[in-house]
Coordinates of N, CA, C and O in Angstrom, one line a residue:
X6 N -19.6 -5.7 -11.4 CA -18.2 -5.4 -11.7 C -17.7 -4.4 -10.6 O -16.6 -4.6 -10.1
X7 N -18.5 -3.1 -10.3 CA -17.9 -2.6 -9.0 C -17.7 -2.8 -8.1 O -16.9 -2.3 -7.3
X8 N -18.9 -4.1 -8.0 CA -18.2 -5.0 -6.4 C -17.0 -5.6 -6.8 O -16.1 -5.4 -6.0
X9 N -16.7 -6.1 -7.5 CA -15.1 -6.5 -7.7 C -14.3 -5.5 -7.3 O -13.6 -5.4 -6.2
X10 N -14.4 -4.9 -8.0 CA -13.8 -3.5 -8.0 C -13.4 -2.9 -6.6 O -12.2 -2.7 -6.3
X11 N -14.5 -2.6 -6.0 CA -13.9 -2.2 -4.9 C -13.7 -3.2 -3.8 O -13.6 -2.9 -2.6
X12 N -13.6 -4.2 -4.1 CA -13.2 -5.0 -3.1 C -12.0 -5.5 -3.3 O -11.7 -6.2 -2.3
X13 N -10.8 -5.2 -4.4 CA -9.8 -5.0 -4.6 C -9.5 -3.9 -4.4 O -8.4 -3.9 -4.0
X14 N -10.1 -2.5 -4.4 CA -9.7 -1.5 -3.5 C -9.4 -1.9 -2.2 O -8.4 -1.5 -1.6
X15 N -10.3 -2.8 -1.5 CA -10.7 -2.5 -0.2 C -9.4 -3.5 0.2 O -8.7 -3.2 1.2
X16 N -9.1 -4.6 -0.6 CA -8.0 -5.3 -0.5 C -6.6 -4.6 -0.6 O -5.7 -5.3 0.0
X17 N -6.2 -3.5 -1.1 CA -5.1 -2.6 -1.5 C -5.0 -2.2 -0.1 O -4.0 -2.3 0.6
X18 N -6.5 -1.5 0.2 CA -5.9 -0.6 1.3 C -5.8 -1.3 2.9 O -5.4 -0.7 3.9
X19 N -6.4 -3.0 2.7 CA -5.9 -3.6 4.1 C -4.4 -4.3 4.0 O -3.6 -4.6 5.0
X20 N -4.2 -4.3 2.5 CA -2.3 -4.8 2.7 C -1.6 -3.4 3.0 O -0.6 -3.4 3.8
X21 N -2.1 -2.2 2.4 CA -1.6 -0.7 3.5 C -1.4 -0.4 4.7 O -0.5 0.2 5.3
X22 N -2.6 -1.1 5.2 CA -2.5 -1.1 6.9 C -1.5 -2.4 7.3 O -1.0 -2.5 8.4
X23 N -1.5 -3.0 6.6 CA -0.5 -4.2 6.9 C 0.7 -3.7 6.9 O 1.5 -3.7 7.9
X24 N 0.9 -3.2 5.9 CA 2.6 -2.7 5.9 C 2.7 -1.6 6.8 O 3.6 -1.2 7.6
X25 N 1.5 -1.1 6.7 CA 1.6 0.5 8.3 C 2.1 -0.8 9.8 O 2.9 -0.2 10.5
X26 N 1.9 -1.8 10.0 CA 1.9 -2.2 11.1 C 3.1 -3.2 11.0 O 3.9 -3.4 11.9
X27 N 3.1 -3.5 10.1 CA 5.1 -4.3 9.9 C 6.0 -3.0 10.0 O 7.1 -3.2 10.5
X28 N 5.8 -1.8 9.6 CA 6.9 -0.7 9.2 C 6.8 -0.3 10.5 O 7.8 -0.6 11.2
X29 N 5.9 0.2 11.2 CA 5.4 1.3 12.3 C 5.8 0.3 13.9 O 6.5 0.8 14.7
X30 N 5.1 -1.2 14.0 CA 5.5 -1.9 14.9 C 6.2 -2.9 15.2 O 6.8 -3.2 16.2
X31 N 5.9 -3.6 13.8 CA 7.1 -5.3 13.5 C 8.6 -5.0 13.0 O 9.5 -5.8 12.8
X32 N 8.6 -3.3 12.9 CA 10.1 -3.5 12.0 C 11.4 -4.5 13.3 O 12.0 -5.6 13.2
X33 N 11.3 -3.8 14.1 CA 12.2 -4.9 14.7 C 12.1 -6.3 15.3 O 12.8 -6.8 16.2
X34 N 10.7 -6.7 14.5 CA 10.2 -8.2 15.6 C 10.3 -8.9 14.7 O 10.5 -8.5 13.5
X35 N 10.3 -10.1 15.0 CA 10.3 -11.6 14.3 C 10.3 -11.9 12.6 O 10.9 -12.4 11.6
X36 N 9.2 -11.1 12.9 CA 7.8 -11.2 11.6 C 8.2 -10.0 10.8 O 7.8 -10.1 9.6
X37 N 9.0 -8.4 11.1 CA 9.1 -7.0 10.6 C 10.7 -7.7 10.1 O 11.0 -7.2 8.9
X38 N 11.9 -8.6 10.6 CA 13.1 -9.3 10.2 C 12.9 -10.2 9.6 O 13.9 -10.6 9.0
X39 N 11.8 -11.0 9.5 CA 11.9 -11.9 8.4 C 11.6 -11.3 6.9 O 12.1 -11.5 5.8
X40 N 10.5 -10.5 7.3 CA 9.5 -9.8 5.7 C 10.2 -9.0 5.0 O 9.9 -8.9 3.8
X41 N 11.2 -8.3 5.9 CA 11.8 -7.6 4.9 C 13.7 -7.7 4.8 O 14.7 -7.1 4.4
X42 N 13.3 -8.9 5.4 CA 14.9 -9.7 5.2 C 16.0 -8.5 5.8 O 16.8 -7.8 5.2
X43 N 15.7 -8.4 7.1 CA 17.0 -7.0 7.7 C 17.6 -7.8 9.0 O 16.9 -8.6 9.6
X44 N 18.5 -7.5 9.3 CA 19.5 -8.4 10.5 C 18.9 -7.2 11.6 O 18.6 -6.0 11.3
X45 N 18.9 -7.7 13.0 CA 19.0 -6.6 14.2 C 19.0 -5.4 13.9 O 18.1 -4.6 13.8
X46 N 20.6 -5.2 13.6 CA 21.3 -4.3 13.7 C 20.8 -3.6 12.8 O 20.5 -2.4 13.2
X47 N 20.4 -3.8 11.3 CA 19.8 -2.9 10.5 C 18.6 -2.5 10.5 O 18.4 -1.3 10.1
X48 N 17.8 -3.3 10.9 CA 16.9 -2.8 11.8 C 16.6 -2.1 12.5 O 15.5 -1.5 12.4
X49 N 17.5 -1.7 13.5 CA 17.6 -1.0 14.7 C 18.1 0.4 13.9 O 17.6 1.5 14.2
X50 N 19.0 0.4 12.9 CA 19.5 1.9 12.6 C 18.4 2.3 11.5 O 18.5 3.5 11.3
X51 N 17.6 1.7 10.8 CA 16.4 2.1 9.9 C 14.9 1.9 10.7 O 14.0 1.4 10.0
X52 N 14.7 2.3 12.2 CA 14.0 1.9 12.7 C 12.7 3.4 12.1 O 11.6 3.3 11.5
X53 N 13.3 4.2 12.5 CA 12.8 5.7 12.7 C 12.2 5.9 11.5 O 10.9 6.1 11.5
X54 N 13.2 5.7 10.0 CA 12.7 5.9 8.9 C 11.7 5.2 8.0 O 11.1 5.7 7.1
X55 N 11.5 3.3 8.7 CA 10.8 2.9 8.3 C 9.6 3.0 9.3 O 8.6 2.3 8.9
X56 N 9.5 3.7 10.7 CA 8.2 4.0 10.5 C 7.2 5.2 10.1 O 6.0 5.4 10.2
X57 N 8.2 6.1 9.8 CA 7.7 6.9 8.4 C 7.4 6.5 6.7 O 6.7 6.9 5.8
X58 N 8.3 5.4 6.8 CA 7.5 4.6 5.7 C 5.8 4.4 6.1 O 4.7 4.6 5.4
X59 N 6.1 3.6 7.6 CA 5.1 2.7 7.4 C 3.5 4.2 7.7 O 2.3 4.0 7.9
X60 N 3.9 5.3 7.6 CA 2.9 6.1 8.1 C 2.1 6.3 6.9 O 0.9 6.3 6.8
X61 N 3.1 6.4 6.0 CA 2.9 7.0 4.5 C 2.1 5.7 4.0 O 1.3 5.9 3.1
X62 N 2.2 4.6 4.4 CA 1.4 3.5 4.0 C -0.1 3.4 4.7 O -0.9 2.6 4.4
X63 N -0.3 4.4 5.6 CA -1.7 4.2 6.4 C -2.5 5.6 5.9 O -3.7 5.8 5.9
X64 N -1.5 6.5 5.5 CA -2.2 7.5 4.7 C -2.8 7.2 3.4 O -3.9 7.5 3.1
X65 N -1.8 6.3 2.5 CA -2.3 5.9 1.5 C -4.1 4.9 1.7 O -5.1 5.4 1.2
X66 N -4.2 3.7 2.4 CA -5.1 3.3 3.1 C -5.8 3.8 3.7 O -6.8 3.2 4.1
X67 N -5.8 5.2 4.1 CA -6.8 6.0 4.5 C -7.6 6.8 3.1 O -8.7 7.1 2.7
X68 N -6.6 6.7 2.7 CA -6.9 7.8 1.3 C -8.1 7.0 0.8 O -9.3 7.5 0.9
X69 N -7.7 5.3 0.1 CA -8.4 4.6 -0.4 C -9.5 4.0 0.2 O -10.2 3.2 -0.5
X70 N -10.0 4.5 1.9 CA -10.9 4.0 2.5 C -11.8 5.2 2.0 O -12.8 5.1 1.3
X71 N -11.0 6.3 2.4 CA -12.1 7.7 2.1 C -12.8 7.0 0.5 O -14.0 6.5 0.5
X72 N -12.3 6.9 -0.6 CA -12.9 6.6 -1.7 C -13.7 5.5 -1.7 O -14.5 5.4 -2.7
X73 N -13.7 4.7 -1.0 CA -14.5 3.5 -0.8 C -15.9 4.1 0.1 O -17.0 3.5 0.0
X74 N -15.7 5.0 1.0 CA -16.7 5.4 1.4 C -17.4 6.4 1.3 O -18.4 6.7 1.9
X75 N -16.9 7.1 0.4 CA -17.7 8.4 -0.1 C -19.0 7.8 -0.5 O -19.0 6.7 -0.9
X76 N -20.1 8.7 -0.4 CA -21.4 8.9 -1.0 C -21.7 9.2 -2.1 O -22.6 8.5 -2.8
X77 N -20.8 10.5 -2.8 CA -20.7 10.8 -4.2 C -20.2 9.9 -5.2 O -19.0 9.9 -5.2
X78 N -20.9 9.1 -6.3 CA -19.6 8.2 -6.7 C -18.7 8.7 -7.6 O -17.6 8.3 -8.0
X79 N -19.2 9.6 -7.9 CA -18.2 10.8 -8.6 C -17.0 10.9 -8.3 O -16.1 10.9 -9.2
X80 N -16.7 11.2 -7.2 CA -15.7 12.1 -6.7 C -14.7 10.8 -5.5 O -13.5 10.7 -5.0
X81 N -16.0 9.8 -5.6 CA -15.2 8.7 -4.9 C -14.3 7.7 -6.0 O -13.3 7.0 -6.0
X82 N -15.3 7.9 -7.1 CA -13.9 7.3 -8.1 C -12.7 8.2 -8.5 O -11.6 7.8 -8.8
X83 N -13.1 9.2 -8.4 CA -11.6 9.9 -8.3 C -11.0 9.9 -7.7 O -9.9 9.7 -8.2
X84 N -11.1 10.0 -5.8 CA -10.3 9.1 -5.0 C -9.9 8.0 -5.1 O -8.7 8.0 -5.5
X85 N -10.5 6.8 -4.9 CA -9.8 6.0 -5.3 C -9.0 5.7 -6.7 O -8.0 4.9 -6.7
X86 N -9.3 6.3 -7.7 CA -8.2 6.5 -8.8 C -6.8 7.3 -8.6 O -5.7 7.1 -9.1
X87 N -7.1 8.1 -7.6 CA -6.0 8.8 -7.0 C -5.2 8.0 -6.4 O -4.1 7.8 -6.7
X88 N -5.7 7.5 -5.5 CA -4.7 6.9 -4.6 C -4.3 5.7 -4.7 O -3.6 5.2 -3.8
X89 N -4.6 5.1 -5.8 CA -4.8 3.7 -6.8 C -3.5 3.8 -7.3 O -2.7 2.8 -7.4
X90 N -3.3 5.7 -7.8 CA -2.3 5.4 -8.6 C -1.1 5.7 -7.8 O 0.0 5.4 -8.3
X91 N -1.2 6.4 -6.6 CA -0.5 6.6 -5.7 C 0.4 5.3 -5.5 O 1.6 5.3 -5.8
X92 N -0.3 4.4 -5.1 CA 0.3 3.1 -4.6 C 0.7 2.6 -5.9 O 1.8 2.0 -5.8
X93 N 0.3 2.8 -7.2 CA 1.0 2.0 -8.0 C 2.6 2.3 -8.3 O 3.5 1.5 -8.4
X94 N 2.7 3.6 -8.5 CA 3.7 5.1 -8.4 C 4.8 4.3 -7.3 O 5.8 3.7 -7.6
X95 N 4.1 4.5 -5.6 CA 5.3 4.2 -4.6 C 5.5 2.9 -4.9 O 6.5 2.5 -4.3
X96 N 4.9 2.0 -5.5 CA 5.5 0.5 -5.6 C 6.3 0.1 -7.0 O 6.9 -0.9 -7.2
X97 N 6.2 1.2 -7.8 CA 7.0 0.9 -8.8 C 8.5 1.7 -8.2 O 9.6 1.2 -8.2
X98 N 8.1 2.8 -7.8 CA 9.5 3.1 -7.1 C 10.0 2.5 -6.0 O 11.0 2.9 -5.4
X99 N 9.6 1.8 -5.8 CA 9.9 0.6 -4.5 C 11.2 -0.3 -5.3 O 12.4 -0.4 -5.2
X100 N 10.0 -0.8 -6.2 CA 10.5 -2.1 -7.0 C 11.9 -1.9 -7.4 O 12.9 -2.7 -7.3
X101 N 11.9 -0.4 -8.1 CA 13.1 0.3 -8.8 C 14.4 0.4 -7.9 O 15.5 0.3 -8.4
X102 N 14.1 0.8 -6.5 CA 15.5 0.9 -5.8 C 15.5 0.2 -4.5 O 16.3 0.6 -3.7
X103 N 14.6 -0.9 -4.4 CA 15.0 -1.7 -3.3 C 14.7 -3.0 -3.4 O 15.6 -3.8 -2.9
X104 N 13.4 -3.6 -3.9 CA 13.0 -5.0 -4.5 C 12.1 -5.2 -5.3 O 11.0 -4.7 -5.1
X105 N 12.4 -6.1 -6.6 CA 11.4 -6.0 -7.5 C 10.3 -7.1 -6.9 O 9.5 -7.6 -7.7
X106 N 10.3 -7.2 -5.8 CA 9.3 -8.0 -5.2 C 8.0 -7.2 -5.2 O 6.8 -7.3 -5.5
X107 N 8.8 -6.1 -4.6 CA 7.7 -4.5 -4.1 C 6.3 -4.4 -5.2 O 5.1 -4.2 -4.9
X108 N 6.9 -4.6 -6.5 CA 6.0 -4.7 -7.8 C 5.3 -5.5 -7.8 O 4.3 -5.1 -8.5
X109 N 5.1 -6.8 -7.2 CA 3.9 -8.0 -7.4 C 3.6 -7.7 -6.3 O 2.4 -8.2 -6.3
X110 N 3.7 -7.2 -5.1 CA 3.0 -6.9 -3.3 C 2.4 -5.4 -3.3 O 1.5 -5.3 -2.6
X111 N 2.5 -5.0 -3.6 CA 2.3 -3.5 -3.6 C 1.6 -3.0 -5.2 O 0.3 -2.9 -5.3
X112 N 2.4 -2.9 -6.1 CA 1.7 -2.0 -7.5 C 0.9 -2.6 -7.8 O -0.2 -2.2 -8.0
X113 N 1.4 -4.5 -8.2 CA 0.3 -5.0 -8.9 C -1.4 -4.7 -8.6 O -2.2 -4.2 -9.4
X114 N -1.4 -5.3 -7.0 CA -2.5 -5.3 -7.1 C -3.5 -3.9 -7.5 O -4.6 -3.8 -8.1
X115 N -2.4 -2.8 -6.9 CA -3.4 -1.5 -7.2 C -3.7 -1.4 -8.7 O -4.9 -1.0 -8.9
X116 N -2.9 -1.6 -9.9 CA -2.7 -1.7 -11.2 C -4.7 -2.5 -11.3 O -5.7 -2.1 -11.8
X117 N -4.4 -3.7 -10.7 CA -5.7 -4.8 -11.5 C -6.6 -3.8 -10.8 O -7.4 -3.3 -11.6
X118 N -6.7 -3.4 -9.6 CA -7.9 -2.7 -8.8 C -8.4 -1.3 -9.9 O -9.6 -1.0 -10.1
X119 N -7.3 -0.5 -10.3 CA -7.5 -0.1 -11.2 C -7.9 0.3 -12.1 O -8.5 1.3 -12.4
X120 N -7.5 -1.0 -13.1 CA -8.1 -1.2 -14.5 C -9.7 -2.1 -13.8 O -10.3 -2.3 -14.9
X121 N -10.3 -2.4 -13.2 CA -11.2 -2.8 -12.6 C -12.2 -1.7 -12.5 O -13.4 -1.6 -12.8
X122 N -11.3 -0.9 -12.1 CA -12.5 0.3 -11.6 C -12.9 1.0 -12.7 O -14.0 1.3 -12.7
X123 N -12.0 1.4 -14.0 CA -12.3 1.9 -14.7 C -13.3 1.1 -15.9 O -14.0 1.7 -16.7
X124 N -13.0 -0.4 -15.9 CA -13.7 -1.2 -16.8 C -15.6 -0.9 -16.0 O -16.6 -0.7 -16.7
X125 N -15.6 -1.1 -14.5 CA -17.2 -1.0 -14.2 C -17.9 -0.5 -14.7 O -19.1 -0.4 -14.4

């Protein structure tokens, strides 16, 4: 069950670096205007901000690697419970004032990774 477990961690924190790299370098390409449905122009004026989003998304994915790699498992389930719930937190606030999509791409999965971790 903890290999489940953290392999839905490990899955959280590679869709983090995902969004680190749509926020931080695709916001204005092809692929950064289709995903988050923005024209040019909006794009171009939320450039700055979304790649401070997308930073705060590689912190979170750092956070959740640190827990995946600690030695202690102690202190590594606390990490990753931490930052488990971190992502669940910014995706429910996601969901709340920009798309309730944000909720099934983002929280959910941290939500099952989760209750995963705590069932092991």
């Amino acid at each position: 069950m903890i290999f489940i477990a953290n392999l839905l961690v490990a899955l959280v924190a590679a869709l983090h670096v995902y969004f680190l790299i749509l926020e931080m370098f695709l916001w204005q390409k092809p692929l950064g205007l289709k995903t988050f449905r923005n024209s040019p122009e909006k794009a171009a004026d939320s450039a700055v901000l979304a790649a401070n989003q997308g930073l705060y998304n590689g912190f979170l994915a750092a956070g959740l690697a640190w827990g995946l790699l600690h030695g202690a498992p102690a202190f590594a389930f606390q990490i990753k419970v931490f930052f488990l719930l971190c992502v669940i937190v910014a995706g429910a606030y996601g969901a709340a004032t920009v798309s309730r999509r944000i909720l099934y791409v983002q929280a959910a999965p941290a939500a099952v990774a989760l209750i995963l971790l705590w069932l092991a």
